[in-house]
Amino acid sequence: MGVAALCTENLSKRYGRLLALDDLTLDVAPGEVFGFLGPNGAGKSTTIRLLLGLARPTSGRAWVFGGDAADVAAAHRRLAYVPADVALWPRMTGAEVLDLLGRIGPGVDTVYRDELVERFALDLAKPAGTYSTGNRQKVALVAAFATRAPLLVLDEPTSGLDPLMELEFRRAVAAARDNGQTVFLSSHQLAEVEAVCDRVGILSAGRLVEVASVAQLRRLHRTEVAATFTGAPPDLTGVPGVDGLHSNGAAAVRFTLNGPPAAALRALADAGVATIAVREPSLEEIFLAYYGQDAR
Amino acid sequence: MTAVAAPAASVTPAPAPGRALTALAVRQVRRGALTVTGICAGMSALVVSMYESQALDPAALAALARNPAIRTLFGEPVALGDPGGFAVWRTGVVLSVLLAVWSFLAATRITRGEEDAGRWGLLLSGRAALADAVRGHLGVVTVVPLVAGAATAAAMIAAGADVAGSVLHGTGLAAVGLFFVAAGGLAAQLFGDRSAANGAAAAVLVLGLLARMVGDGVPALSWVRWLSPFGLVALTRPFDTGRGLPLAVLVFAAAVLLALAVRLAARRDVGGSIVPAAGGRPARTALLGSVPAFAVRRTLRPLAGWAAGVGAYFLLIGLVARSMADFLAANPQFTAMAAQAGFTLGTVEGYAATLFALLAVPVGVFVAGRVGALAADEAARRLTLPLAAPVTRTRLLAADVAAATGAALVLVSVAGAAMWAGSALVGAGLGLGDALAGTWNVVPVVLLCLGAAVLALGWAPRAVAAAGAVPAVGGFLWLVVADSVGAPAWVGDVSPFAHLAAVPVTGPDWPAAAVMTGLAAAGVAAGLAGYRRRDLTT
Ligand SMILES: Nc1ncnc2c1ncn2[C@@H]1O[C@H](COP(=O)(O)OP(=O)(O)OP(=O)(O)O)[C@@H](O)[C@H]1O
Ligand SMILES: [Mg+2]
């Protein structure tokens, strides 16, 4: 694999006594859609500000496609950004904003931009001062996707979008991925992260507590299993990975499964399973577990 | 788990919304309020206490009082033989303009500015209605001119001026401030963004000043003064006949505007305006192609407003040039007296040179305001998207500094051309080249303002506009006080205005210009270093 699209090494940021970001070391591969999660105040936006050179790290470094992130004239030629709260000059119309951003930005695919404007149902003739939060966000999203930049850094880009627009957003991210673009997506919308991200990192109180693919994360966690049997249920006590065993009546059991399922499945198969329901935990449940940890 | 320990009785009774609003508004204006109060009271008292009776014979005084040019520029000289009267003539216009500018800026800043920034959404989701918030905030700002006026009167009395005159002058200052709080507050209801509201209030101020000048200078039009806040204050004639009626008119007008502002606030939405925001329009894509072009684009509109104001002022100055010069030539004792007060008058060129120095004040404030606008854009997070493009901070700042400098050169040229046009109309014989040389002569002071503003942008971004105005406004006030109280030369020399040569009477003071430009460059360099290092608000 070539050079990482995004790379940080021991990146830290201190605001007075608050360590907003603590020693972040992270690699995002080219072409990857990376979800960046964490509770409010975890340091996600801080990380992004450091990556964009908008804030200066207290220690550590960051690279964008191998170049120093602090060298914005070079680094920003390869990325586009959507901030968490989009502020625009109130008297400029949406079209003027897009024109400005397109011309000072890393380049623009005007055909794609027009298509995105259409898809996001954006009225470009109105002054930005009259836009709703969602419309301002759409302007920034259209501007970012239209650059076709190799790296898209998106900070809660859909917090103001309605469900229909959210769907358009997912389409645009999928198109970016198909193009080989890298996406770094900070979000609280877990369904969205689940739908578009290859890998997620979880930040908690400034520390990176987990980096894994969504599938891996699931595997690390308990799966709920409910089974009914044609005959008597097997005795699952002591089978590796099985926990919280319940029997529901004469011919049904419910338990949670941790780690590799092979042993439990063998035990079930030997007993003649009539039905089996395996429910993976939702991403939400997984994250609540993580987010809950730092509530301490 | 302390949160669940005390489920009951943990909701403290909220104070009345009015009280909370007042406290919020007070926090936002107190520092500026102290500054303007200190300047008004301090300057007035200083000039009173250092007053030395000028040996002027009554006939000469009468001639001075009649001269249209003197009246146009400095207001009608009233009671110059009295320490208080002299202080009013010497500082009255300057202080009333200062207080007026602060008043409308404060009014728009804490109402429309906060609303623009989206901070009122939260405030008004509570129990307070928009009209309450507007009334509460404007109410707090109105206290400031009252305090400044009272402090001025008290300070003048303490310095030995006549009580009745001091009280009338203090009341006049307060009334002007009150009027401009009301004007700013009303503009903030009418217009949907702060810069438009400020522009409207500034237009009222400039028109008021021009009306006062015309009314003072042209006897046939003296009634025009009844239409101007500054004219009304001049009509009160403190330390002389002392009339109260004009003040009553001014206070009444202020009250009407304030009431109107609150009424209009009740009729609009949070974030909305009475003058409807422009609807859809075709894109104007000129000057969007690069960072420098965009800097020019953002500068054009304010430049047009300032050019109109400065141009009108200098046109008027040009129109009275002849009469002024003739008068001074015929009354050499005034030339001497003016020299003592820091003016070198006597010829059209001398008169022009004196007034050109004044130009540094508005142009310096203009450039400080341009850098301040960049700081405001940053604070409002509007710079985040441009800075996420391949645009370095250096490039962004350089573009804005260059645009501001270019605009300042345009402004001084407009002033020079206007002065020339005015004096040409009355045949005063000021050459265009001389006029432009005179106005360009203030450029080093303007650059000092730019340097101070950029320095602040790098190291104290919340103080940009104030820091940038210090060389021009602070330096001007400093020299006025130093001259008026006869301070030793080195005290006055602290002010950059002390180092402006009387162009076009003499050539420019090149060494001083070089020093000021060097200081300005150092300020810009140090500011840029800070701007590159610090975190941006994004
Ligand atoms: N300029 C600043 N000065 C002081 N503290 C700051 C500053 N910016 C951020 N912080 C603090 O740093 C911490 C991390 O903030 P950050 O904005 O990165 O959180 P986040 O993960 O993006 O949260 P959210 O999900 O709410 O957007 C917070 O505690 C915040 O208060
Ligand atoms: Mg954030």
JSON list of N, CA and C in Angstrom, two decimals, chain A residues 22-70:
[
{"chain": "A", "resi": 22, "resn": "ASP", "atom": "N", "xyz": [-5.19, 13.72, 23.07]},
{"chain": "A", "resi": 22, "resn": "ASP", "atom": "CA", "xyz": [-4.11, 13.14, 23.83]},
{"chain": "A", "resi": 22, "resn": "ASP", "atom": "C", "xyz": [-3.41, 12.08, 22.99]},
{"chain": "A", "resi": 23, "resn": "ASP", "atom": "N", "xyz": [-2.28, 12.46, 22.38]},
{"chain": "A", "resi": 23, "resn": "ASP", "atom": "CA", "xyz": [-1.40, 11.46, 21.80]},
{"chain": "A", "resi": 23, "resn": "ASP", "atom": "C", "xyz": [-2.08, 10.60, 20.74]},
{"chain": "A", "resi": 24, "resn": "LEU", "atom": "N", "xyz": [-2.65, 11.23, 19.75]},
{"chain": "A", "resi": 24, "resn": "LEU", "atom": "CA", "xyz": [-3.37, 10.47, 18.72]},
{"chain": "A", "resi": 24, "resn": "LEU", "atom": "C", "xyz": [-2.41, 9.98, 17.64]},
{"chain": "A", "resi": 25, "resn": "THR", "atom": "N", "xyz": [-2.37, 8.70, 17.45]},
{"chain": "A", "resi": 25, "resn": "THR", "atom": "CA", "xyz": [-1.60, 8.13, 16.35]},
{"chain": "A", "resi": 25, "resn": "THR", "atom": "C", "xyz": [-2.55, 7.32, 15.50]},
{"chain": "A", "resi": 26, "resn": "LEU", "atom": "N", "xyz": [-2.66, 7.69, 14.24]},
{"chain": "A", "resi": 26, "resn": "LEU", "atom": "CA", "xyz": [-3.73, 7.14, 13.40]},
{"chain": "A", "resi": 26, "resn": "LEU", "atom": "C", "xyz": [-3.30, 7.18, 11.95]},
{"chain": "A", "resi": 27, "resn": "ASP", "atom": "N", "xyz": [-3.69, 6.14, 11.20]},
{"chain": "A", "resi": 27, "resn": "ASP", "atom": "CA", "xyz": [-3.43, 6.11, 9.76]},
{"chain": "A", "resi": 27, "resn": "ASP", "atom": "C", "xyz": [-4.74, 5.87, 9.05]},
{"chain": "A", "resi": 28, "resn": "VAL", "atom": "N", "xyz": [-4.99, 6.62, 8.01]},
{"chain": "A", "resi": 28, "resn": "VAL", "atom": "CA", "xyz": [-6.15, 6.33, 7.17]},
{"chain": "A", "resi": 28, "resn": "VAL", "atom": "C", "xyz": [-5.63, 6.06, 5.77]},
{"chain": "A", "resi": 29, "resn": "ALA", "atom": "N", "xyz": [-5.95, 4.88, 5.26]},
{"chain": "A", "resi": 29, "resn": "ALA", "atom": "CA", "xyz": [-5.40, 4.47, 3.97]},
{"chain": "A", "resi": 29, "resn": "ALA", "atom": "C", "xyz": [-6.13, 5.18, 2.83]},
{"chain": "A", "resi": 30, "resn": "PRO", "atom": "N", "xyz": [-5.45, 5.35, 1.68]},
{"chain": "A", "resi": 30, "resn": "PRO", "atom": "CA", "xyz": [-6.13, 5.94, 0.53]},
{"chain": "A", "resi": 30, "resn": "PRO", "atom": "C", "xyz": [-7.32, 5.07, 0.13]},
{"chain": "A", "resi": 31, "resn": "GLY", "atom": "N", "xyz": [-8.41, 5.71, -0.22]},
{"chain": "A", "resi": 31, "resn": "GLY", "atom": "CA", "xyz": [-9.59, 4.99, -0.66]},
{"chain": "A", "resi": 31, "resn": "GLY", "atom": "C", "xyz": [-10.48, 4.51, 0.45]},
{"chain": "A", "resi": 32, "resn": "GLU", "atom": "N", "xyz": [-10.06, 4.73, 1.67]},
{"chain": "A", "resi": 32, "resn": "GLU", "atom": "CA", "xyz": [-10.82, 4.25, 2.81]},
{"chain": "A", "resi": 32, "resn": "GLU", "atom": "C", "xyz": [-11.87, 5.28, 3.23]},
{"chain": "A", "resi": 33, "resn": "VAL", "atom": "N", "xyz": [-13.02, 4.80, 3.71]},
{"chain": "A", "resi": 33, "resn": "VAL", "atom": "CA", "xyz": [-14.00, 5.70, 4.33]},
{"chain": "A", "resi": 33, "resn": "VAL", "atom": "C", "xyz": [-13.91, 5.45, 5.82]},
{"chain": "A", "resi": 34, "resn": "PHE", "atom": "N", "xyz": [-13.40, 6.45, 6.51]},
{"chain": "A", "resi": 34, "resn": "PHE", "atom": "CA", "xyz": [-13.06, 6.28, 7.92]},
{"chain": "A", "resi": 34, "resn": "PHE", "atom": "C", "xyz": [-14.05, 7.06, 8.77]},
{"chain": "A", "resi": 35, "resn": "GLY", "atom": "N", "xyz": [-14.69, 6.38, 9.70]},
{"chain": "A", "resi": 35, "resn": "GLY", "atom": "CA", "xyz": [-15.64, 7.06, 10.60]},
{"chain": "A", "resi": 35, "resn": "GLY", "atom": "C", "xyz": [-14.92, 7.46, 11.88]},
{"chain": "A", "resi": 36, "resn": "PHE", "atom": "N", "xyz": [-15.19, 8.67, 12.33]},
{"chain": "A", "resi": 36, "resn": "PHE", "atom": "CA", "xyz": [-14.50, 9.19, 13.52]},
{"chain": "A", "resi": 36, "resn": "PHE", "atom": "C", "xyz": [-15.58, 9.51, 14.53]},
{"chain": "A", "resi": 37, "resn": "LEU", "atom": "N", "xyz": [-15.63, 8.70, 15.58]},
{"chain": "A", "resi": 37, "resn": "LEU", "atom": "CA", "xyz": [-16.76, 8.79, 16.50]},
{"chain": "A", "resi": 37, "resn": "LEU", "atom": "C", "xyz": [-16.30, 9.16, 17.89]},
{"chain": "A", "resi": 38, "resn": "GLY", "atom": "N", "xyz": [-17.24, 9.60, 18.67]},
{"chain": "A", "resi": 38, "resn": "GLY", "atom": "CA", "xyz": [-16.93, 9.93, 20.05]},
{"chain": "A", "resi": 38, "resn": "GLY", "atom": "C", "xyz": [-17.98, 10.85, 20.61]},
{"chain": "A", "resi": 39, "resn": "PRO", "atom": "N", "xyz": [-18.14, 10.83, 21.92]},
{"chain": "A", "resi": 39, "resn": "PRO", "atom": "CA", "xyz": [-19.16, 11.70, 22.54]},
{"chain": "A", "resi": 39, "resn": "PRO", "atom": "C", "xyz": [-18.80, 13.18, 22.39]},
{"chain": "A", "resi": 40, "resn": "ASN", "atom": "N", "xyz": [-19.74, 14.04, 22.73]},
{"chain": "A", "resi": 40, "resn": "ASN", "atom": "CA", "xyz": [-19.50, 15.49, 22.65]},
{"chain": "A", "resi": 40, "resn": "ASN", "atom": "C", "xyz": [-18.26, 15.86, 23.45]},
{"chain": "A", "resi": 41, "resn": "GLY", "atom": "N", "xyz": [-17.43, 16.70, 22.85]},
{"chain": "A", "resi": 41, "resn": "GLY", "atom": "CA", "xyz": [-16.25, 17.17, 23.55]},
{"chain": "A", "resi": 41, "resn": "GLY", "atom": "C", "xyz": [-15.11, 16.16, 23.58]},
{"chain": "A", "resi": 42, "resn": "ALA", "atom": "N", "xyz": [-15.24, 15.08, 22.80]},
{"chain": "A", "resi": 42, "resn": "ALA", "atom": "CA", "xyz": [-14.20, 14.05, 22.81]},
{"chain": "A", "resi": 42, "resn": "ALA", "atom": "C", "xyz": [-12.92, 14.54, 22.14]},
{"chain": "A", "resi": 43, "resn": "GLY", "atom": "N", "xyz": [-13.05, 15.51, 21.25]},
{"chain": "A", "resi": 43, "resn": "GLY", "atom": "CA", "xyz": [-11.86, 16.02, 20.56]},
{"chain": "A", "resi": 43, "resn": "GLY", "atom": "C", "xyz": [-11.85, 15.76, 19.07]},
{"chain": "A", "resi": 44, "resn": "LYS", "atom": "N", "xyz": [-13.01, 15.40, 18.50]},
{"chain": "A", "resi": 44, "resn": "LYS", "atom": "CA", "xyz": [-13.07, 15.10, 17.07]},
{"chain": "A", "resi": 44, "resn": "LYS", "atom": "C", "xyz": [-12.80, 16.36, 16.23]},
{"chain": "A", "resi": 45, "resn": "SER", "atom": "N", "xyz": [-13.54, 17.42, 16.54]},
{"chain": "A", "resi": 45, "resn": "SER", "atom": "CA", "xyz": [-13.34, 18.65, 15.76]},
{"chain": "A", "resi": 45, "resn": "SER", "atom": "C", "xyz": [-11.94, 19.20, 15.99]},
{"chain": "A", "resi": 46, "resn": "THR", "atom": "N", "xyz": [-11.43, 19.06, 17.20]},
{"chain": "A", "resi": 46, "resn": "THR", "atom": "CA", "xyz": [-10.07, 19.51, 17.48]},
{"chain": "A", "resi": 46, "resn": "THR", "atom": "C", "xyz": [-9.08, 18.77, 16.58]},
{"chain": "A", "resi": 47, "resn": "THR", "atom": "N", "xyz": [-9.24, 17.47, 16.47]},
{"chain": "A", "resi": 47, "resn": "THR", "atom": "CA", "xyz": [-8.36, 16.68, 15.60]},
{"chain": "A", "resi": 47, "resn": "THR", "atom": "C", "xyz": [-8.41, 17.23, 14.17]},
{"chain": "A", "resi": 48, "resn": "ILE", "atom": "N", "xyz": [-9.63, 17.50, 13.71]},
{"chain": "A", "resi": 48, "resn": "ILE", "atom": "CA", "xyz": [-9.79, 17.96, 12.32]},
{"chain": "A", "resi": 48, "resn": "ILE", "atom": "C", "xyz": [-9.15, 19.33, 12.14]},
{"chain": "A", "resi": 49, "resn": "ARG", "atom": "N", "xyz": [-9.32, 20.20, 13.14]},
{"chain": "A", "resi": 49, "resn": "ARG", "atom": "CA", "xyz": [-8.68, 21.53, 13.04]},
{"chain": "A", "resi": 49, "resn": "ARG", "atom": "C", "xyz": [-7.17, 21.40, 12.97]},
{"chain": "A", "resi": 50, "resn": "LEU", "atom": "N", "xyz": [-6.62, 20.45, 13.70]},
{"chain": "A", "resi": 50, "resn": "LEU", "atom": "CA", "xyz": [-5.16, 20.24, 13.65]},
{"chain": "A", "resi": 50, "resn": "LEU", "atom": "C", "xyz": [-4.76, 19.72, 12.28]},
{"chain": "A", "resi": 51, "resn": "LEU", "atom": "N", "xyz": [-5.56, 18.78, 11.75]},
{"chain": "A", "resi": 51, "resn": "LEU", "atom": "CA", "xyz": [-5.24, 18.21, 10.44]},
{"chain": "A", "resi": 51, "resn": "LEU", "atom": "C", "xyz": [-5.26, 19.28, 9.36]},
{"chain": "A", "resi": 52, "resn": "LEU", "atom": "N", "xyz": [-6.14, 20.26, 9.53]},
{"chain": "A", "resi": 52, "resn": "LEU", "atom": "CA", "xyz": [-6.29, 21.30, 8.51]},
{"chain": "A", "resi": 52, "resn": "LEU", "atom": "C", "xyz": [-5.36, 22.49, 8.73]},
{"chain": "A", "resi": 53, "resn": "GLY", "atom": "N", "xyz": [-4.57, 22.44, 9.81]},
{"chain": "A", "resi": 53, "resn": "GLY", "atom": "CA", "xyz": [-3.68, 23.56, 10.07]},
{"chain": "A", "resi": 53, "resn": "GLY", "atom": "C", "xyz": [-4.40, 24.79, 10.56]},
{"chain": "A", "resi": 54, "resn": "LEU", "atom": "N", "xyz": [-5.64, 24.63, 11.00]},
{"chain": "A", "resi": 54, "resn": "LEU", "atom": "CA", "xyz": [-6.38, 25.79, 11.51]},
{"chain": "A", "resi": 54, "resn": "LEU", "atom": "C", "xyz": [-6.02, 26.05, 12.96]},
{"chain": "A", "resi": 55, "resn": "ALA", "atom": "N", "xyz": [-5.60, 24.97, 13.66]},
{"chain": "A", "resi": 55, "resn": "ALA", "atom": "CA", "xyz": [-5.07, 25.11, 15.01]},
{"chain": "A", "resi": 55, "resn": "ALA", "atom": "C", "xyz": [-3.70, 24.45, 15.01]},
{"chain": "A", "resi": 56, "resn": "ARG", "atom": "N", "xyz": [-2.85, 24.89, 15.92]},
{"chain": "A", "resi": 56, "resn": "ARG", "atom": "CA", "xyz": [-1.48, 24.36, 15.97]},
{"chain": "A", "resi": 56, "resn": "ARG", "atom": "C", "xyz": [-1.39, 23.28, 17.04]},
{"chain": "A", "resi": 57, "resn": "PRO", "atom": "N", "xyz": [-0.80, 22.12, 16.70]},
{"chain": "A", "resi": 57, "resn": "PRO", "atom": "CA", "xyz": [-0.70, 21.07, 17.72]},
{"chain": "A", "resi": 57, "resn": "PRO", "atom": "C", "xyz": [0.24, 21.48, 18.85]},
{"chain": "A", "resi": 58, "resn": "THR", "atom": "N", "xyz": [-0.09, 21.00, 20.07]},
{"chain": "A", "resi": 58, "resn": "THR", "atom": "CA", "xyz": [0.81, 21.23, 21.19]},
{"chain": "A", "resi": 58, "resn": "THR", "atom": "C", "xyz": [2.04, 20.35, 21.01]},
{"chain": "A", "resi": 59, "resn": "SER", "atom": "N", "xyz": [1.81, 19.12, 20.54]},
{"chain": "A", "resi": 59, "resn": "SER", "atom": "CA", "xyz": [2.94, 18.26, 20.18]},
{"chain": "A", "resi": 59, "resn": "SER", "atom": "C", "xyz": [2.44, 17.26, 19.15]},
{"chain": "A", "resi": 60, "resn": "GLY", "atom": "N", "xyz": [3.38, 16.60, 18.51]},
{"chain": "A", "resi": 60, "resn": "GLY", "atom": "CA", "xyz": [3.02, 15.62, 17.49]},
{"chain": "A", "resi": 60, "resn": "GLY", "atom": "C", "xyz": [2.92, 16.26, 16.13]},
{"chain": "A", "resi": 61, "resn": "ARG", "atom": "N", "xyz": [2.70, 15.41, 15.12]},
{"chain": "A", "resi": 61, "resn": "ARG", "atom": "CA", "xyz": [2.65, 15.91, 13.75]},
{"chain": "A", "resi": 61, "resn": "ARG", "atom": "C", "xyz": [1.54, 15.21, 12.98]},
{"chain": "A", "resi": 62, "resn": "ALA", "atom": "N", "xyz": [1.22, 15.77, 11.84]},
{"chain": "A", "resi": 62, "resn": "ALA", "atom": "CA", "xyz": [0.20, 15.16, 10.98]},
{"chain": "A", "resi": 62, "resn": "ALA", "atom": "C", "xyz": [0.65, 15.30, 9.53]},
{"chain": "A", "resi": 63, "resn": "TRP", "atom": "N", "xyz": [0.28, 14.32, 8.73]},
{"chain": "A", "resi": 63, "resn": "TRP", "atom": "CA", "xyz": [0.62, 14.35, 7.31]},
{"chain": "A", "resi": 63, "resn": "TRP", "atom": "C", "xyz": [-0.62, 14.11, 6.47]},
{"chain": "A", "resi": 64, "resn": "VAL", "atom": "N", "xyz": [-0.66, 14.74, 5.32]},
{"chain": "A", "resi": 64, "resn": "VAL", "atom": "CA", "xyz": [-1.72, 14.49, 4.34]},
{"chain": "A", "resi": 64, "resn": "VAL", "atom": "C", "xyz": [-1.03, 13.98, 3.08]},
{"chain": "A", "resi": 65, "resn": "PHE", "atom": "N", "xyz": [-1.31, 12.78, 2.72]},
{"chain": "A", "resi": 65, "resn": "PHE", "atom": "CA", "xyz": [-0.63, 12.13, 1.58]},
{"chain": "A", "resi": 65, "resn": "PHE", "atom": "C", "xyz": [0.89, 12.33, 1.67]},
{"chain": "A", "resi": 66, "resn": "GLY", "atom": "N", "xyz": [1.42, 12.16, 2.85]},
{"chain": "A", "resi": 66, "resn": "GLY", "atom": "CA", "xyz": [2.87, 12.20, 3.01]},
{"chain": "A", "resi": 66, "resn": "GLY", "atom": "C", "xyz": [3.44, 13.59, 3.19]},
{"chain": "A", "resi": 67, "resn": "GLY", "atom": "N", "xyz": [2.64, 14.63, 2.93]},
{"chain": "A", "resi": 67, "resn": "GLY", "atom": "CA", "xyz": [3.16, 15.99, 3.10]},
{"chain": "A", "resi": 67, "resn": "GLY", "atom": "C", "xyz": [2.72, 16.54, 4.45]},
{"chain": "A", "resi": 68, "resn": "ASP", "atom": "N", "xyz": [3.53, 17.44, 4.98]},
{"chain": "A", "resi": 68, "resn": "ASP", "atom": "CA", "xyz": [3.22, 18.03, 6.28]},
{"chain": "A", "resi": 68, "resn": "ASP", "atom": "C", "xyz": [1.86, 18.74, 6.21]},
{"chain": "A", "resi": 69, "resn": "ALA", "atom": "N", "xyz": [0.99, 18.42, 7.17]},
{"chain": "A", "resi": 69, "resn": "ALA", "atom": "CA", "xyz": [-0.34, 19.03, 7.17]},
{"chain": "A", "resi": 69, "resn": "ALA", "atom": "C", "xyz": [-0.27, 20.53, 7.42]},
{"chain": "A", "resi": 70, "resn": "ALA", "atom": "N", "xyz": [0.80, 20.98, 8.07]},
{"chain": "A", "resi": 70, "resn": "ALA", "atom": "CA", "xyz": [0.92, 22.42, 8.36]},
{"chain": "A", "resi": 70, "resn": "ALA", "atom": "C", "xyz": [1.21, 23.23, 7.10]}
]
